[in-house]
Amino acid sequence: MKRREFTLLAAPSVVLMTVLMIAPLVTTVVLSLNQFSYGTSLKWVGLKNYAQLLASPELHSSLLFTVLFVIGTTTLKLFLGFALALLLNFAVRARSVFLGALLVPLVVPPVVGALIYGWMFREDIGVGFYQYLLTLMGINIEWFSSTPGAIALLVGQNVWQDISFAALIFLAGLQVVPAEPLEAALVDGANWLQRQRYIIMPSLSGLFAFVSMMSVMDSFRIFDSIAVTTGGGPNGTTESLMFLAYKVSFQQSQLGLGSAMSMLTVIGIVLLLVPFLVLTKRQFRNAR
Amino acid sequence: MTATAQHPVDQNLKRTVRTTAVRPMRTRRSRSATTALQKTIAYLLLSLAGLLSIGPFVWVGLASLKRPVDAFSLPPVWDFTPTLQAYQILWNDRGFGHFLLNTLLVGVLTTVISLLVAAPAAYALSRFRHVSGLWILLAALVFRALPRMAVVLPFYYLARLTGLYDTQVLLIAVLVAVNQPFTIWLLRDFFAGIPEELEESAMVDGCSRIQAFRRIILPVAGPGLVTAAVFTFLLAYQEYMIPLVLTQTSAVTLPVFIAQFSTENIQDWPVISAAAVSLALPIVGLVMLAQRFLVAGLTAGSTKG
Amino acid sequence: MSSHVRSVSRRRIAAAMFLVTALGILAGCGTGNTSSTADAASRACDVAAPAEPQTVNILAFSAPSIDPFTDAIVKGCSAADNLTLNHTPVDFTGQIQKAQLALGSEGNSPYDVVEVYNSTLVEYASKGWVAPLDDYISKYEDKYQLGDVSEEAWAGVTYDGKIYAVPNQVNTQILIYRKDLFEAEGLSAPTTYEELVAAASKLGGKVDYPLSMAWGSDDALLDGFHGWLAAGGGKWFNDDNTPAFDSPEGRKGLEQMKGLLPFMPKDTLSFGNGDVMGLMQQGKVGMAIIWASRAAPINDPNASKVAGKVGFAPAPRGMSGIPAGENSVDGFAIAKNSAVDPETLFQIVASTTLNKDVQRDASEVVLPARMSVQNDTSAAQPHWGASFENIAGGAQALPAVPFMDPLTKSVVNPFLAKAVTGALPVDAALRQASAALNKTLLDQGHLK
């Protein structure tokens, strides 16, 4: 493709990204170097906001939670998503019925999904149907008043809503697993597990990377679902980076500090994306 | 292990081009290796997953038909006289339909514009091997991951400066900007899976690059476009933070509208439940209609053309 | 072949479902409004119609005690010539976020009328974001009978000697208790902390949870502490705005809260007022200190299993004789940077929200600001007596400093939560909370 053609085709997108993504980001960087609140003028403080944040125990605890959350949701989405895809691939009959049911949580806005998911696990108020069933079975987990419980609740909610995306991607991949090595393996008498481990999974490794990338991106900036379920509790142990940024900006009116918090999160995301960026780069080179 | 270096979807699409005889293989496997027991277990597990998936919706769906006093009551009240009171409040008193229509309008326009902007860019990125393409791609990846908080304040100032606060125009522009990096990513993979010979032969026949893209490539990428459209629409329609900050009355979308009921007033809970059901149903209908394309789009792309 | 047939029918079902929903949209848009307050509201608006068409935007969160007044403004004045009224549906945190953005930015505010209560009013007034209304109040005193509005109501919307909002209600945290359970146990409504603990102990085993409070650590926990701090004679701030709650009274109050927690549901620290109300409605709770505006829904047979079984009393008193409940006043303020004439806005708000019929219709969910309605026996509600006693007993509003909600709340709450749950000793928690707040106030220029 000629450069002129490329410029012509890519220009609208690049202009849009520059005007509505890069410009706002640069603005936020500038804001993050100032101290200001609603209706007050900017006061340049340099890197003071960043220094203050890096020294704050709240940032450390929210970073810890966010990382735990990212690891938990991504691992589960990969494992369960792949398992679901295998089952769906296997269940040719009625596949679209199952797929339809699995897709329902995916299409509902996270604010609403998280709210009703949270209800299911309420203990005292008569809305926690799952909690009621668990209690009948003699299982009693403190979803809101213990930290492990609250983290498990949030991870469960995220996996519940997003798992079908992973399953859908894996299912699509499974449909086009190359036939020859599989047939060879069948002839050699490889059992089911061996086939998954040595043939199916390696040929889907690109998809595993794609699904983990999407999950890492979405989980790292988690906000909505925390706001409507645990509210960051108990004792602030489920405050994600973005929840903290929201609190600092909109509740404590420290907009400069909040902007710095957002920028730190952006840096965190970019760091987490490095493997995927490298992967993209390598793939781009190979395709040349 | 060379497969790791390849990108997911386009790798599979390329494979598809080579291996077309997938189906016979699968039927043979199921005949030889599957027992009735395995089948039963698989369907049981799938049913369980499906139940867990829709469980909360069924529960709030029931609640939405009950009076507040019975709505959330454990052990559950099974024999109740259904009432549509919650739906009445939602649709009549609170004007849910207005917000639903607005959300659909914003979602559809965002999707269409995102596709118009992203498809040519994605195609160009799949064909242009210069390093600047790589940079655009990496930037798009980072933008896809960007937390909303990092851009909402500038967006608000921009809205007030341009006088476009609370208009669909600005909301859609911002949603397109936020979502099209992802659209590019999805589409680039589909385009990359389409053999270059296809448009090259067209260009030999006298088509320009743009014409070849419009007349040859786009029709072939149909399922891919549908898939990208569905995911772009979902992202736009689920967005909470951006419409919260950029709208007031005219352009308010559903997630913001529903948040007003919050948890402060438990009598609103059946109404929230009614909203969850009202919101899920049309989209589920849409997804069921598009499902065929969705799997096909993620799977095959180029073979269908 | 058969699979083809199946898929067609499935598609048809999906299409039918979609159609039904689509028709639902039309039905929803076609029918009119059926709110019970519509009648009173539609007659209420008494405003000199502006010469040019004007659009008035109202920012108010949705709650049983706020909706009647928002509806009165919107429905009442939409009939007036040249006036269009819009209401943005938001929740409380959304209201705070949007108000700060709208009032604190340059240019005309997208919102002309903003719902406020004591703490938000003081914040907006101190920053010059809302207009003082004293001149209009004297000008329209007779026309709208503003002398009839209670002293407490005016006091709640006054900052630095000026009035910044049109108040429509007084709210206060009272004790709502299960009369039936109390009678069965031979108990009477507790009037002190000690009696409260004794009653809670006695109710143990008779009801799921003897006690419930809205102590959500992301919000109302601070209100709970405010009650016990004031009841013990303590205060939040010194005259120079430095924190004063790290005091013997503060420690006592927090210890008292810690002593109450064992009688409450495990998840109390995630509760908002709605949760406590819901638990009461389902008959799971023996008693609660909660806003009086929640009394009516707890007594409503359509929503509550304990309708008719609840009693109302002032909140128990502490050492200083003050009830451990909070007072608040809600009203509507006028944005200083609104493009609409403030006098028109004042007329809109005052003529509708203080209209006698509107006030009487709302009396079920609020204690109306108008004395004539408060004294009207036909409008009187069972919980009013407790509310009057609470107010007369000296229940206090949050201090009138411009950094109470959400700033102080969001800084102090995490420490309160740690103390109440025992994650931090009470004295350390208060010391750290005080230090953290002091630093934030210094940073933001509230302290010299």
CSV table of N, CA, C and O in Angstrom, one decimal, chain A residues 174-230:
chain,number,residue,atom,x,y,z
A,174,LEU,N,-11.9,-22.4,18.4
A,174,LEU,CA,-12.0,-23.8,18.3
A,174,LEU,C,-12.6,-24.3,17.0
A,174,LEU,O,-12.3,-25.4,16.6
A,175,GLN,N,-13.5,-23.5,16.4
A,175,GLN,CA,-14.1,-23.9,15.2
A,175,GLN,C,-13.1,-24.0,14.0
A,175,GLN,O,-13.3,-24.7,13.0
A,176,VAL,N,-11.9,-23.4,14.2
A,176,VAL,CA,-11.0,-23.4,13.1
A,176,VAL,C,-9.7,-24.0,13.5
A,176,VAL,O,-8.6,-23.7,12.9
A,177,VAL,N,-9.7,-24.8,14.5
A,177,VAL,CA,-8.4,-25.5,14.9
A,177,VAL,C,-8.0,-26.4,13.7
A,177,VAL,O,-8.8,-27.1,13.1
A,178,PRO,N,-6.8,-26.3,13.2
A,178,PRO,CA,-6.4,-27.0,12.1
A,178,PRO,C,-6.6,-28.5,12.2
A,178,PRO,O,-6.4,-29.1,13.3
A,179,ALA,N,-7.1,-29.1,11.2
A,179,ALA,CA,-7.5,-30.5,11.3
A,179,ALA,C,-6.4,-31.5,11.3
A,179,ALA,O,-6.4,-32.4,12.1
A,180,GLU,N,-5.3,-31.2,10.5
A,180,GLU,CA,-4.3,-32.3,10.3
A,180,GLU,C,-3.6,-32.8,11.6
A,180,GLU,O,-3.6,-34.0,11.9
A,181,PRO,N,-3.1,-31.8,12.4
A,181,PRO,CA,-2.4,-32.3,13.6
A,181,PRO,C,-3.3,-33.1,14.5
A,181,PRO,O,-2.9,-34.1,15.1
A,182,LEU,N,-4.6,-32.6,14.6
A,182,LEU,CA,-5.5,-33.3,15.4
A,182,LEU,C,-5.8,-34.7,15.0
A,182,LEU,O,-5.8,-35.7,15.8
A,183,GLU,N,-6.0,-34.9,13.7
A,183,GLU,CA,-6.2,-36.2,13.1
A,183,GLU,C,-5.0,-37.1,13.4
A,183,GLU,O,-5.2,-38.2,13.8
A,184,ALA,N,-3.8,-36.5,13.2
A,184,ALA,CA,-2.6,-37.3,13.5
A,184,ALA,C,-2.6,-37.8,14.9
A,184,ALA,O,-2.3,-38.9,15.2
A,185,ALA,N,-3.0,-36.8,15.8
A,185,ALA,CA,-2.9,-37.2,17.2
A,185,ALA,C,-4.0,-38.3,17.6
A,185,ALA,O,-3.7,-39.1,18.4
A,186,LEU,N,-5.1,-38.1,16.9
A,186,LEU,CA,-6.2,-39.2,17.1
A,186,LEU,C,-5.7,-40.5,16.7
A,186,LEU,O,-5.9,-41.5,17.4
A,187,VAL,N,-5.0,-40.5,15.5
A,187,VAL,CA,-4.5,-41.8,15.0
A,187,VAL,C,-3.4,-42.4,16.0
A,187,VAL,O,-3.4,-43.5,16.3
A,188,ASP,N,-2.6,-41.5,16.6
A,188,ASP,CA,-1.6,-41.9,17.5
A,188,ASP,C,-2.2,-42.3,18.9
A,188,ASP,O,-1.5,-42.7,19.8
A,189,GLY,N,-3.5,-42.1,19.0
A,189,GLY,CA,-4.1,-42.5,20.3
A,189,GLY,C,-4.0,-41.5,21.4
A,189,GLY,O,-4.0,-41.9,22.6
A,190,ALA,N,-3.8,-40.2,21.1
A,190,ALA,CA,-3.6,-39.2,22.2
A,190,ALA,C,-5.0,-39.1,22.9
A,190,ALA,O,-6.0,-39.1,22.2
A,191,ASN,N,-5.0,-39.0,24.2
A,191,ASN,CA,-6.2,-38.9,24.9
A,191,ASN,C,-6.7,-37.4,24.9
A,191,ASN,O,-6.0,-36.5,24.4
A,192,TRP,N,-7.9,-37.2,25.4
A,192,TRP,CA,-8.5,-35.9,25.3
A,192,TRP,C,-7.7,-34.8,25.9
A,192,TRP,O,-7.4,-33.8,25.3
A,193,LEU,N,-7.2,-35.1,27.1
A,193,LEU,CA,-6.3,-34.1,27.8
A,193,LEU,C,-5.1,-33.8,27.0
A,193,LEU,O,-4.7,-32.6,26.8
A,194,GLN,N,-4.4,-34.8,26.5
A,194,GLN,CA,-3.2,-34.6,25.7
A,194,GLN,C,-3.6,-33.8,24.4
A,194,GLN,O,-2.8,-32.9,24.1
A,195,ARG,N,-4.7,-34.0,23.9
A,195,ARG,CA,-5.0,-33.3,22.7
A,195,ARG,C,-5.2,-31.8,23.0
A,195,ARG,O,-4.8,-30.9,22.3
A,196,GLN,N,-5.9,-31.5,24.2
A,196,GLN,CA,-6.1,-30.1,24.6
A,196,GLN,C,-4.8,-29.5,24.8
A,196,GLN,O,-4.5,-28.4,24.4
A,197,ARG,N,-3.9,-30.2,25.6
A,197,ARG,CA,-2.7,-29.6,26.1
A,197,ARG,C,-1.7,-29.3,24.9
A,197,ARG,O,-1.1,-28.3,24.8
A,198,TYR,N,-1.6,-30.3,24.0
A,198,TYR,CA,-0.5,-30.2,23.0
A,198,TYR,C,-1.0,-29.7,21.7
A,198,TYR,O,-0.1,-29.3,20.9
A,199,ILE,N,-2.2,-29.8,21.4
A,199,ILE,CA,-2.7,-29.3,20.1
A,199,ILE,C,-3.6,-28.1,20.1
A,199,ILE,O,-3.3,-27.1,19.6
A,200,ILE,N,-4.7,-28.3,20.8
A,200,ILE,CA,-5.7,-27.2,20.8
A,200,ILE,C,-5.2,-25.9,21.5
A,200,ILE,O,-5.2,-24.9,20.9
A,201,MET,N,-4.6,-26.1,22.7
A,201,MET,CA,-4.2,-24.9,23.4
A,201,MET,C,-3.1,-24.1,22.7
A,201,MET,O,-3.2,-22.9,22.6
A,202,PRO,N,-2.0,-24.8,22.3
A,202,PRO,CA,-1.0,-24.0,21.5
A,202,PRO,C,-1.6,-23.3,20.3
A,202,PRO,O,-1.2,-22.2,20.1
A,203,SER,N,-2.5,-24.0,19.6
A,203,SER,CA,-3.0,-23.3,18.4
A,203,SER,C,-3.9,-22.1,18.7
A,203,SER,O,-4.2,-21.3,17.9
A,204,LEU,N,-4.3,-22.1,20.0
A,204,LEU,CA,-5.2,-21.0,20.4
A,204,LEU,C,-4.4,-19.9,21.3
A,204,LEU,O,-5.0,-19.1,21.8
A,205,SER,N,-3.1,-20.1,21.4
A,205,SER,CA,-2.4,-19.3,22.3
A,205,SER,C,-2.5,-17.8,22.0
A,205,SER,O,-2.6,-16.9,22.9
A,206,GLY,N,-2.7,-17.5,20.7
A,206,GLY,CA,-2.9,-16.1,20.3
A,206,GLY,C,-4.2,-15.6,20.9
A,206,GLY,O,-4.3,-14.5,21.4
A,207,LEU,N,-5.2,-16.4,21.0
A,207,LEU,CA,-6.5,-16.0,21.5
A,207,LEU,C,-6.4,-15.9,23.1
A,207,LEU,O,-7.0,-15.0,23.6
A,208,PHE,N,-5.6,-16.8,23.7
A,208,PHE,CA,-5.4,-16.6,25.1
A,208,PHE,C,-4.8,-15.3,25.4
A,208,PHE,O,-5.2,-14.6,26.3
A,209,ALA,N,-3.9,-14.9,24.6
A,209,ALA,CA,-3.2,-13.6,24.8
A,209,ALA,C,-4.3,-12.4,24.6
A,209,ALA,O,-4.3,-11.5,25.4
A,210,PHE,N,-5.1,-12.6,23.6
A,210,PHE,CA,-6.1,-11.6,23.3
A,210,PHE,C,-7.1,-11.4,24.4
A,210,PHE,O,-7.3,-10.3,24.9
A,211,VAL,N,-7.6,-12.6,24.9
A,211,VAL,CA,-8.6,-12.5,26.0
A,211,VAL,C,-7.9,-12.0,27.3
A,211,VAL,O,-8.5,-11.1,28.0
A,212,SER,N,-6.7,-12.4,27.6
A,212,SER,CA,-6.1,-11.8,28.8
A,212,SER,C,-5.9,-10.3,28.7
A,212,SER,O,-6.0,-9.6,29.6
A,213,MET,N,-5.5,-9.9,27.5
A,213,MET,CA,-5.3,-8.5,27.2
A,213,MET,C,-6.5,-7.7,27.5
A,213,MET,O,-6.5,-6.7,28.2
A,214,MET,N,-7.6,-8.1,26.9
A,214,MET,CA,-8.9,-7.4,27.1
A,214,MET,C,-9.3,-7.4,28.6
A,214,MET,O,-9.7,-6.4,29.2
A,215,SER,N,-9.1,-8.5,29.3
A,215,SER,CA,-9.5,-8.6,30.7
A,215,SER,C,-8.6,-7.7,31.5
A,215,SER,O,-9.1,-7.0,32.4
A,216,VAL,N,-7.3,-7.7,31.3
A,216,VAL,CA,-6.4,-6.9,32.0
A,216,VAL,C,-6.8,-5.4,31.9
A,216,VAL,O,-6.9,-4.7,32.9
A,217,MET,N,-7.1,-5.0,30.6
A,217,MET,CA,-7.4,-3.6,30.4
A,217,MET,C,-8.7,-3.2,31.2
A,217,MET,O,-8.7,-2.2,31.9
A,218,ASP,N,-9.7,-4.1,31.1
A,218,ASP,CA,-11.0,-3.7,31.7
A,218,ASP,C,-10.9,-3.8,33.2
A,218,ASP,O,-11.6,-3.0,33.9
A,219,SER,N,-10.2,-4.8,33.7
A,219,SER,CA,-10.2,-5.0,35.2
A,219,SER,C,-9.3,-3.9,35.9
A,219,SER,O,-9.6,-3.5,37.0
A,220,PHE,N,-8.3,-3.5,35.2
A,220,PHE,CA,-7.4,-2.5,35.8
A,220,PHE,C,-8.1,-1.2,36.1
A,220,PHE,O,-7.7,-0.5,37.0
A,221,ARG,N,-9.1,-0.9,35.3
A,221,ARG,CA,-9.7,0.4,35.5
A,221,ARG,C,-11.1,0.3,36.1
A,221,ARG,O,-12.0,1.1,35.9
A,222,ILE,N,-11.3,-0.8,36.8
A,222,ILE,CA,-12.6,-1.1,37.4
A,222,ILE,C,-13.1,0.0,38.3
A,222,ILE,O,-12.4,0.5,39.1
A,223,PHE,N,-14.4,0.4,38.1
A,223,PHE,CA,-14.9,1.5,38.9
A,223,PHE,C,-16.4,1.3,39.2
A,223,PHE,O,-16.8,1.1,40.4
A,224,ASP,N,-17.2,1.3,38.1
A,224,ASP,CA,-18.7,1.2,38.3
A,224,ASP,C,-19.2,0.2,39.3
A,224,ASP,O,-20.0,0.4,40.1
A,225,SER,N,-18.7,-1.1,39.1
A,225,SER,CA,-19.2,-2.2,39.8
A,225,SER,C,-18.9,-2.1,41.3
A,225,SER,O,-19.7,-2.5,42.1
A,226,ILE,N,-17.7,-1.5,41.6
A,226,ILE,CA,-17.4,-1.4,43.0
A,226,ILE,C,-18.3,-0.3,43.6
A,226,ILE,O,-18.8,-0.5,44.7
A,227,ALA,N,-18.5,0.8,42.9
A,227,ALA,CA,-19.3,1.8,43.4
A,227,ALA,C,-20.7,1.4,43.8
A,227,ALA,O,-21.3,1.8,44.8
A,228,VAL,N,-21.3,0.4,43.1
A,228,VAL,CA,-22.7,0.0,43.4
A,228,VAL,C,-22.7,-1.3,44.2
A,228,VAL,O,-23.8,-1.7,44.6
A,229,THR,N,-21.6,-1.9,44.5
A,229,THR,CA,-21.7,-3.1,45.4
A,229,THR,C,-21.0,-2.9,46.8
A,229,THR,O,-21.7,-2.6,47.7
A,230,THR,N,-19.7,-3.0,46.8
A,230,THR,CA,-19.1,-2.9,48.1
A,230,THR,C,-18.8,-1.4,48.6
A,230,THR,O,-18.6,-1.1,49.7
